[in-house]
Amino acid sequence: MTQTGHCKNETLFIRLLHLYEKGPELAKKIEAVAVGKRDGDVFAVAPGLFQAVPGSPFAYWVSDCVRGIFKELPSFETNGRFVKHGLTTGDDDRFVRAWWEVKNDKDWLPFAKGGAHSPYYVDQYLVLNWRGEGKELKAGYYTKCIPGTRLDGFQYFRYPGITWPLRARRFSPQILPAGCSFSARGYFAFFPKGQELTGIAILNSAAFDFLFKIVLGRFGFPEFIVGVLQILPWATPSNEEAYRLEKFSRKAWSLKRTLDTAEPTSHAFVLPALLQSDGATLSERAGAWASRSLAIDKALMEVQNRIDECCFSLYGFDSNDRAAVMAGMNCRDEDDHEEDKEKNVMSMLASDLADVLVEWIVGMVLGRFDLRLAIDASLLTVEPNPFDPLPVCPPGMLVGFDGLPASPNGIISEEWLRARPDASTLPAEDSVENPTIPDQDYPLRITWNGILLDDATSDDTSVQADDIVRRVREVLELLWKEKAPEIEQEACEILGVSSLFDYFRKPSGFFDHHLKRYSKSRRKAPIYWPLSTESGSYSLWIYYHRLTDQSLFTCINDFIDPRLETLAMDIEPLQAKVLNGEAGTKERSELERLQKFQLELTDFREELLRVAQFPYRPNFNDGVLISASPLHKLFRLPRWRKDLQECWKKLEAGDYDWAHLAYSIWPDRVREKCRSDRSIAIAHDLEELYEEKKSEPKRAKRKKTQ
């Protein structure tokens, strides 16, 4: 409503955004205004003042002082600072992976793709196919073979800077280390060298969030777009202020990263939370980790409060403006805070921490993680610089002297041996050709072929060297010695299973939890695969990173065929007794059980052999889903099997002919497609097959006759 008299040219605004039932309250406010009464929800503003803010949004609740900031200060995109859009692949299934899926080389760049509210720090768990500086993706864009592709901002890939999710409850920029790429939903901001940490503190402040939302004209989960950030006012701190802000943001980054050192899918992973905490029991350790997490949350709040106070002064917010900003922020964030608090509590549940512990142990016996870090704390690495490139391998991984994942084909050096707490001998002379790790040098035997066994039909696991439960128990004994049986029993109680055998055999047990943990941004990428008979009585656990074109044959030759031989030996005397009429009820029942298992195991063998003879030549760059899809019949978890079946149908139909597996199974079809699709030809290093279409000359237009 427009007022006259002493309030001439002013318009009254009534703000009721914080109320659910607005009608009755609006009527009360109007009645009060009519008799000359106003409260804090009623604002009188001359509309011309809105022009001080870019876009002239109806920011009626903002003081003249805050509106003046937009005229007084230079915009963000000045003095060497700039903001960029990222690219859109047009086909994320093809060009985007989780970092643990791909081969460890420079063809894949960490890929910032938005995500959730996480100020200062977030791990970049996605990677982008950028082989040959994006040659394959660029070819799809320029030949229009991949609709929806955009190539914005790629010139700034690998620059250290700041990124943020497009939509969030609060503007929450995160450090983007050097060597990364960014998407259309994970923007990029660059600061001159030395200003990055100070800059991210200002960007994460309540004052800057408030200014951003004023221009956006929306406070509830807006889209923090590049075009607006470019024109926002930027306050330059003094040297003393810059130093303080840099110190605070570095502290916030470090605190958040500390929690990530217990997350197996993070580049920061060191050890499971239960091994980073003290306690005589697993429950005590889980409680200690929960207390540590809450203490970190409290410390983060204190750091943020210091940053907010500093930035309020930097931007010249008076006490009333500060109170208004914080009151509005607390009102809006109340529900979110409770949600975050609940998530934190859930993440610290003992069952989740126990599951991570068991998963870490499985990874260790397969050569993924390094047991020495749990034995000798002096081997732990120091915290990196926030803008250092993300490591190829997290600190907790078992690596060779070259810094790459340890493998049966890697060369073990003297330096690598000396890094072990109990290293006393050098490898044998033939270790380069047959590089196993001697027992006296590394405290655990590694299953280099990446295959572990779970045979529910055999009671004697003591003679099965690669039985998965036996291998887990070996590690428990190394860590807890005589207390290992108690720890195992407690872990089972926490996980809600009767035994570790039960935990590994139930589809809803270990693999279900593993699948959830290794699923990020709609990518499902589990690395421990349980291939099973129909009943699940016999399973072979395959480690994805050890997968080769010989792995399925190894399963058959080293595990299934010997088991079928022992089965035949067990069945033969029982059959003889039945034929001679000498078998009792118990023996007949046992014969029926063994024959049923023999049939299941034979079917299992035939399916593995069928897939192996495609030929099955897995390639890590295809990713987990495509690599596992030919084996979909051998997985028992329904939703995972369904995903694999759908992927396999697309692979058969030619939808994924860019995949290396498609070329190994249907080479003629793929080669033919390479003739018309340069991007796919590049994917298979068959660019010479591509036949560029010649554009037809345009016909001259005929002149109209009169």
Short mmCIF file of C-alpha atoms in Angstrom, two decimals, residues 65-344:
data_model
loop_
_atom_site.label_atom_id
_atom_site.label_comp_id
_atom_site.label_asym_id
_atom_site.label_seq_id
_atom_site.Cartn_x
_atom_site.Cartn_y
_atom_site.Cartn_z
CA CYS A 65 23.07 0.65 4.62
CA VAL A 66 23.07 -2.86 3.12
CA ARG A 67 21.60 -1.63 -0.17
CA GLY A 68 24.37 0.93 -0.35
CA ILE A 69 27.00 -1.81 -0.29
CA PHE A 70 26.11 -2.70 -3.88
CA LYS A 71 27.02 0.81 -5.05
CA GLU A 72 30.06 1.37 -2.84
CA LEU A 73 32.07 -1.82 -3.49
CA PRO A 74 33.52 -3.26 -6.71
CA SER A 75 32.01 -6.45 -8.12
CA PHE A 76 33.46 -9.89 -7.46
CA GLU A 77 34.72 -10.36 -11.03
CA THR A 78 37.46 -7.72 -10.86
CA ASN A 79 41.17 -7.65 -9.89
CA GLY A 80 41.96 -11.13 -11.21
CA ARG A 81 38.90 -12.92 -9.79
CA PHE A 82 36.56 -14.66 -12.23
CA VAL A 83 33.77 -17.21 -12.38
CA LYS A 84 33.08 -19.88 -15.02
CA HIS A 85 30.37 -22.29 -16.08
CA GLY A 86 31.38 -25.93 -16.41
CA LEU A 87 30.67 -28.42 -19.17
CA THR A 88 27.80 -30.84 -19.72
CA THR A 89 28.82 -34.26 -21.04
CA GLY A 90 25.47 -35.11 -22.61
CA ASP A 91 26.10 -38.72 -21.55
CA ASP A 92 27.28 -39.19 -17.96
CA ASP A 93 27.05 -42.99 -18.26
CA ARG A 94 29.81 -42.76 -20.81
CA PHE A 95 32.05 -39.99 -19.51
CA VAL A 96 31.64 -39.98 -15.72
CA ARG A 97 32.78 -42.58 -13.18
CA ALA A 98 33.42 -42.90 -9.46
CA TRP A 99 37.14 -42.43 -8.87
CA TRP A 100 37.64 -45.97 -7.58
CA GLU A 101 36.22 -47.51 -10.78
CA VAL A 102 38.84 -46.45 -13.28
CA LYS A 103 42.43 -47.22 -14.02
CA ASN A 104 44.82 -44.99 -12.12
CA ASP A 105 46.09 -42.76 -14.90
CA LYS A 106 45.81 -39.16 -16.08
CA ASP A 107 42.96 -39.82 -18.50
CA TRP A 108 40.38 -39.16 -15.79
CA LEU A 109 40.12 -35.83 -13.96
CA PRO A 110 38.32 -35.35 -10.63
CA PHE A 111 34.94 -33.87 -11.58
CA ALA A 112 33.07 -31.32 -9.44
CA LYS A 113 29.40 -31.89 -10.18
CA GLY A 114 27.50 -30.00 -7.52
CA GLY A 115 26.26 -32.07 -4.61
CA ALA A 116 24.97 -31.19 -1.17
CA HIS A 117 25.64 -28.34 1.27
CA SER A 118 29.21 -28.84 2.51
CA PRO A 119 31.14 -25.60 3.09
CA TYR A 120 34.95 -25.47 2.80
CA TYR A 121 35.57 -29.17 2.12
CA VAL A 122 34.08 -31.97 0.09
CA ASP A 123 35.73 -34.96 -1.53
CA GLN A 124 35.43 -35.10 -5.31
CA TYR A 125 34.34 -38.71 -5.77
CA LEU A 126 33.49 -38.43 -9.48
CA VAL A 127 35.97 -38.37 -12.37
CA LEU A 128 35.61 -37.21 -15.99
CA ASN A 129 36.99 -38.96 -19.07
CA TRP A 130 39.44 -36.36 -20.38
CA ARG A 131 41.79 -38.57 -22.39
CA GLY A 132 43.68 -36.57 -24.97
CA GLU A 133 42.37 -33.34 -23.41
CA GLY A 134 38.79 -34.45 -23.94
CA LYS A 135 39.25 -35.53 -27.54
CA GLU A 136 36.46 -38.11 -27.39
CA LEU A 137 33.98 -35.74 -25.76
CA LYS A 138 34.86 -32.86 -28.06
CA ALA A 139 34.42 -35.07 -31.13
CA GLY A 140 30.92 -35.99 -29.96
CA TYR A 141 30.12 -32.31 -29.51
CA TYR A 142 31.47 -31.01 -32.81
CA THR A 143 29.94 -33.83 -34.89
CA LYS A 144 26.68 -33.57 -32.90
CA CYS A 145 26.77 -37.29 -32.14
CA ILE A 146 26.18 -36.64 -28.42
CA PRO A 147 23.15 -34.35 -27.98
CA GLY A 148 23.11 -32.08 -24.95
CA THR A 149 26.89 -31.68 -24.73
CA ARG A 150 28.32 -28.28 -23.76
CA LEU A 151 32.02 -27.47 -23.59
CA ASP A 152 31.99 -24.42 -21.32
CA GLY A 153 34.96 -23.67 -19.09
CA PHE A 154 37.24 -26.57 -19.98
CA GLN A 155 40.12 -24.12 -20.60
CA TYR A 156 40.25 -23.68 -16.83
CA PHE A 157 40.40 -27.37 -15.93
CA ARG A 158 43.19 -28.21 -13.48
CA TYR A 159 43.22 -24.67 -12.01
CA PRO A 160 42.93 -24.61 -8.20
CA GLY A 161 39.93 -22.63 -7.05
CA ILE A 162 36.47 -22.75 -5.52
CA THR A 163 33.38 -24.73 -6.51
CA TRP A 164 29.85 -24.96 -5.10
CA PRO A 165 26.56 -26.81 -5.62
CA LEU A 166 24.03 -25.00 -7.77
CA ARG A 167 21.13 -25.30 -5.29
CA ALA A 168 21.48 -25.36 -1.51
CA ARG A 169 19.93 -23.81 1.58
CA ARG A 170 23.01 -21.64 1.99
CA PHE A 171 25.82 -20.58 -0.33
CA SER A 172 28.51 -23.13 0.56
CA PRO A 173 31.63 -22.94 -1.62
CA GLN A 174 34.22 -25.69 -1.29
CA ILE A 175 37.89 -25.86 -2.14
CA LEU A 176 38.56 -27.36 -5.57
CA PRO A 177 42.12 -28.72 -5.62
CA ALA A 178 44.44 -28.38 -8.58
CA GLY A 179 44.01 -30.96 -11.32
CA CYS A 180 40.19 -31.05 -11.28
CA SER A 181 37.43 -30.40 -13.81
CA PHE A 182 33.97 -28.97 -13.19
CA SER A 183 30.46 -29.33 -14.59
CA ALA A 184 27.52 -27.09 -15.35
CA ARG A 185 26.18 -27.83 -11.85
CA GLY A 186 29.54 -27.50 -10.13
CA TYR A 187 30.70 -23.99 -10.96
CA PHE A 188 34.24 -22.65 -10.65
CA ALA A 189 35.59 -19.43 -9.13
CA PHE A 190 39.22 -18.40 -9.39
CA PHE A 191 41.24 -16.20 -7.03
CA PRO A 192 44.73 -14.81 -7.57
CA LYS A 193 47.42 -16.93 -5.92
CA GLY A 194 47.53 -16.47 -2.17
CA GLN A 195 43.97 -15.13 -1.89
CA GLU A 196 42.12 -18.46 -2.15
CA LEU A 197 41.67 -19.31 1.54
CA THR A 198 40.73 -15.76 2.45
CA GLY A 199 38.28 -15.71 -0.45
CA ILE A 200 36.52 -18.94 0.51
CA ALA A 201 36.04 -17.63 4.05
CA ILE A 202 34.29 -14.50 2.75
CA LEU A 203 32.17 -16.52 0.32
CA ASN A 204 31.02 -18.82 3.14
CA SER A 205 30.09 -15.97 5.46
CA ALA A 206 26.54 -15.14 6.50
CA ALA A 207 27.01 -11.61 5.14
CA PHE A 208 27.91 -12.80 1.64
CA ASP A 209 25.12 -15.40 1.65
CA PHE A 210 22.68 -12.61 2.54
CA LEU A 211 23.91 -10.34 -0.27
CA PHE A 212 23.72 -13.21 -2.75
CA LYS A 213 20.13 -14.02 -1.84
CA ILE A 214 19.07 -10.37 -1.99
CA VAL A 215 19.97 -10.26 -5.68
CA LEU A 216 18.45 -13.68 -6.32
CA GLY A 217 15.23 -12.52 -4.70
CA ARG A 218 14.81 -15.88 -2.98
CA PHE A 219 16.01 -17.24 0.36
CA GLY A 220 14.69 -20.81 0.42
CA PHE A 221 17.07 -23.13 -1.51
CA PRO A 222 17.82 -20.76 -4.41
CA GLU A 223 20.10 -21.50 -7.36
CA PHE A 224 23.46 -19.81 -6.82
CA ILE A 225 24.19 -19.01 -10.44
CA VAL A 226 27.41 -17.71 -11.96
CA GLY A 227 25.91 -14.54 -13.45
CA VAL A 228 24.87 -13.23 -10.04
CA LEU A 229 28.15 -14.02 -8.28
CA GLN A 230 30.00 -12.04 -10.94
CA ILE A 231 28.25 -8.80 -9.96
CA LEU A 232 28.08 -9.19 -6.18
CA PRO A 233 29.98 -6.58 -4.11
CA TRP A 234 33.42 -7.67 -2.95
CA ALA A 235 35.03 -6.24 0.15
CA THR A 236 38.83 -6.35 0.20
CA PRO A 237 40.17 -7.21 3.67
CA SER A 238 43.22 -5.62 5.24
CA ASN A 239 46.34 -7.76 5.61
CA GLU A 240 45.44 -8.53 9.21
CA GLU A 241 41.84 -9.44 8.32
CA ALA A 242 42.99 -11.56 5.39
CA TYR A 243 45.38 -13.48 7.64
CA ARG A 244 42.65 -14.18 10.19
CA LEU A 245 40.16 -15.32 7.55
CA GLU A 246 42.76 -17.53 5.90
CA LYS A 247 43.53 -19.17 9.24
CA PHE A 248 39.84 -19.76 9.97
CA SER A 249 39.01 -21.28 6.58
CA ARG A 250 42.07 -23.56 6.71
CA LYS A 251 40.90 -24.74 10.12
CA ALA A 252 37.37 -25.41 8.86
CA TRP A 253 38.73 -27.37 5.88
CA SER A 254 40.96 -29.45 8.14
CA LEU A 255 38.18 -30.24 10.62
CA LYS A 256 35.80 -31.45 7.90
CA ARG A 257 38.51 -33.49 6.20
CA THR A 258 39.32 -35.22 9.50
CA LEU A 259 35.92 -36.91 9.48
CA ASP A 260 36.53 -38.05 5.90
CA THR A 261 39.66 -39.99 6.93
CA ALA A 262 37.30 -42.73 8.13
CA GLU A 263 35.28 -42.93 4.87
CA PRO A 264 36.58 -45.73 2.57
CA THR A 265 35.34 -44.01 -0.59
CA SER A 266 37.19 -40.76 0.17
CA HIS A 267 40.57 -39.64 -1.17
CA ALA A 268 41.36 -38.79 2.47
CA PHE A 269 40.72 -42.31 3.85
CA VAL A 270 43.28 -43.60 6.34
CA LEU A 271 41.65 -46.09 8.72
CA PRO A 272 38.15 -47.10 9.83
CA ALA A 273 36.72 -44.99 12.64
CA LEU A 274 36.88 -47.91 15.05
CA LEU A 275 40.65 -48.04 14.57
CA GLN A 276 41.03 -44.27 14.97
CA SER A 277 39.32 -44.39 18.38
CA ASP A 278 40.28 -45.84 21.75
CA GLY A 279 38.31 -48.37 23.74
CA ALA A 280 38.41 -51.93 25.01
CA THR A 281 35.33 -52.88 22.99
CA LEU A 282 33.91 -51.88 19.61
CA SER A 283 31.00 -50.14 21.35
CA GLU A 284 33.39 -48.02 23.40
CA ARG A 285 35.32 -47.10 20.26
CA ALA A 286 32.09 -46.20 18.45
CA GLY A 287 31.14 -43.94 21.36
CA ALA A 288 34.57 -42.30 21.28
CA TRP A 289 34.23 -41.61 17.55
CA ALA A 290 30.75 -40.15 18.09
CA SER A 291 32.12 -37.81 20.77
CA ARG A 292 34.96 -36.80 18.47
CA SER A 293 32.53 -36.07 15.63
CA LEU A 294 30.34 -33.91 17.86
CA ALA A 295 33.40 -32.04 19.09
CA ILE A 296 34.41 -31.35 15.49
CA ASP A 297 30.89 -30.09 14.70
CA LYS A 298 31.10 -27.73 17.66
CA ALA A 299 34.54 -26.50 16.61
CA LEU A 300 33.23 -25.88 13.08
CA MET A 301 30.38 -23.77 14.45
CA GLU A 302 32.85 -21.70 16.46
CA VAL A 303 35.06 -21.15 13.42
CA GLN A 304 32.03 -20.14 11.32
CA ASN A 305 30.91 -17.66 13.98
CA ARG A 306 34.37 -16.04 13.93
CA ILE A 307 34.24 -15.80 10.13
CA ASP A 308 30.74 -14.31 10.22
CA GLU A 309 31.72 -11.66 12.74
CA CYS A 310 34.78 -10.70 10.74
CA CYS A 311 32.83 -10.45 7.47
CA PHE A 312 29.99 -8.45 9.03
CA SER A 313 32.61 -5.85 9.98
CA LEU A 314 34.26 -6.11 6.59
CA TYR A 315 31.00 -5.31 4.80
CA GLY A 316 29.92 -2.67 7.31
CA PHE A 317 26.80 -4.40 8.68
CA ASP A 318 25.58 -2.59 11.80
CA SER A 319 24.17 -4.40 14.83
CA ASN A 320 20.59 -4.28 13.54
CA ASP A 321 21.60 -5.69 10.14
CA ARG A 322 23.59 -8.47 11.79
CA ALA A 323 20.72 -9.40 14.06
CA ALA A 324 18.30 -9.46 11.12
CA VAL A 325 20.61 -11.69 9.06
CA MET A 326 21.22 -14.18 11.85
CA ALA A 327 17.56 -14.25 12.95
CA GLY A 328 16.45 -15.05 9.43
CA MET A 329 19.18 -17.62 8.99
CA ASN A 330 18.36 -19.38 12.27
CA CYS A 331 14.68 -19.46 11.36
CA ARG A 332 15.35 -20.95 7.96
CA ASP A 333 18.02 -23.39 9.11
CA GLU A 334 16.22 -24.76 12.15
CA ASP A 335 14.71 -27.77 10.39
CA ASP A 336 17.83 -28.34 8.32
CA HIS A 337 19.98 -28.24 11.45
CA GLU A 338 17.85 -30.93 13.04
CA GLU A 339 18.09 -32.99 9.85
CA ASP A 340 21.87 -32.59 9.76
CA LYS A 341 22.06 -33.50 13.43
CA GLU A 342 20.05 -36.65 12.79
CA LYS A 343 22.31 -37.57 9.86
CA ASN A 344 25.36 -37.14 12.06
#
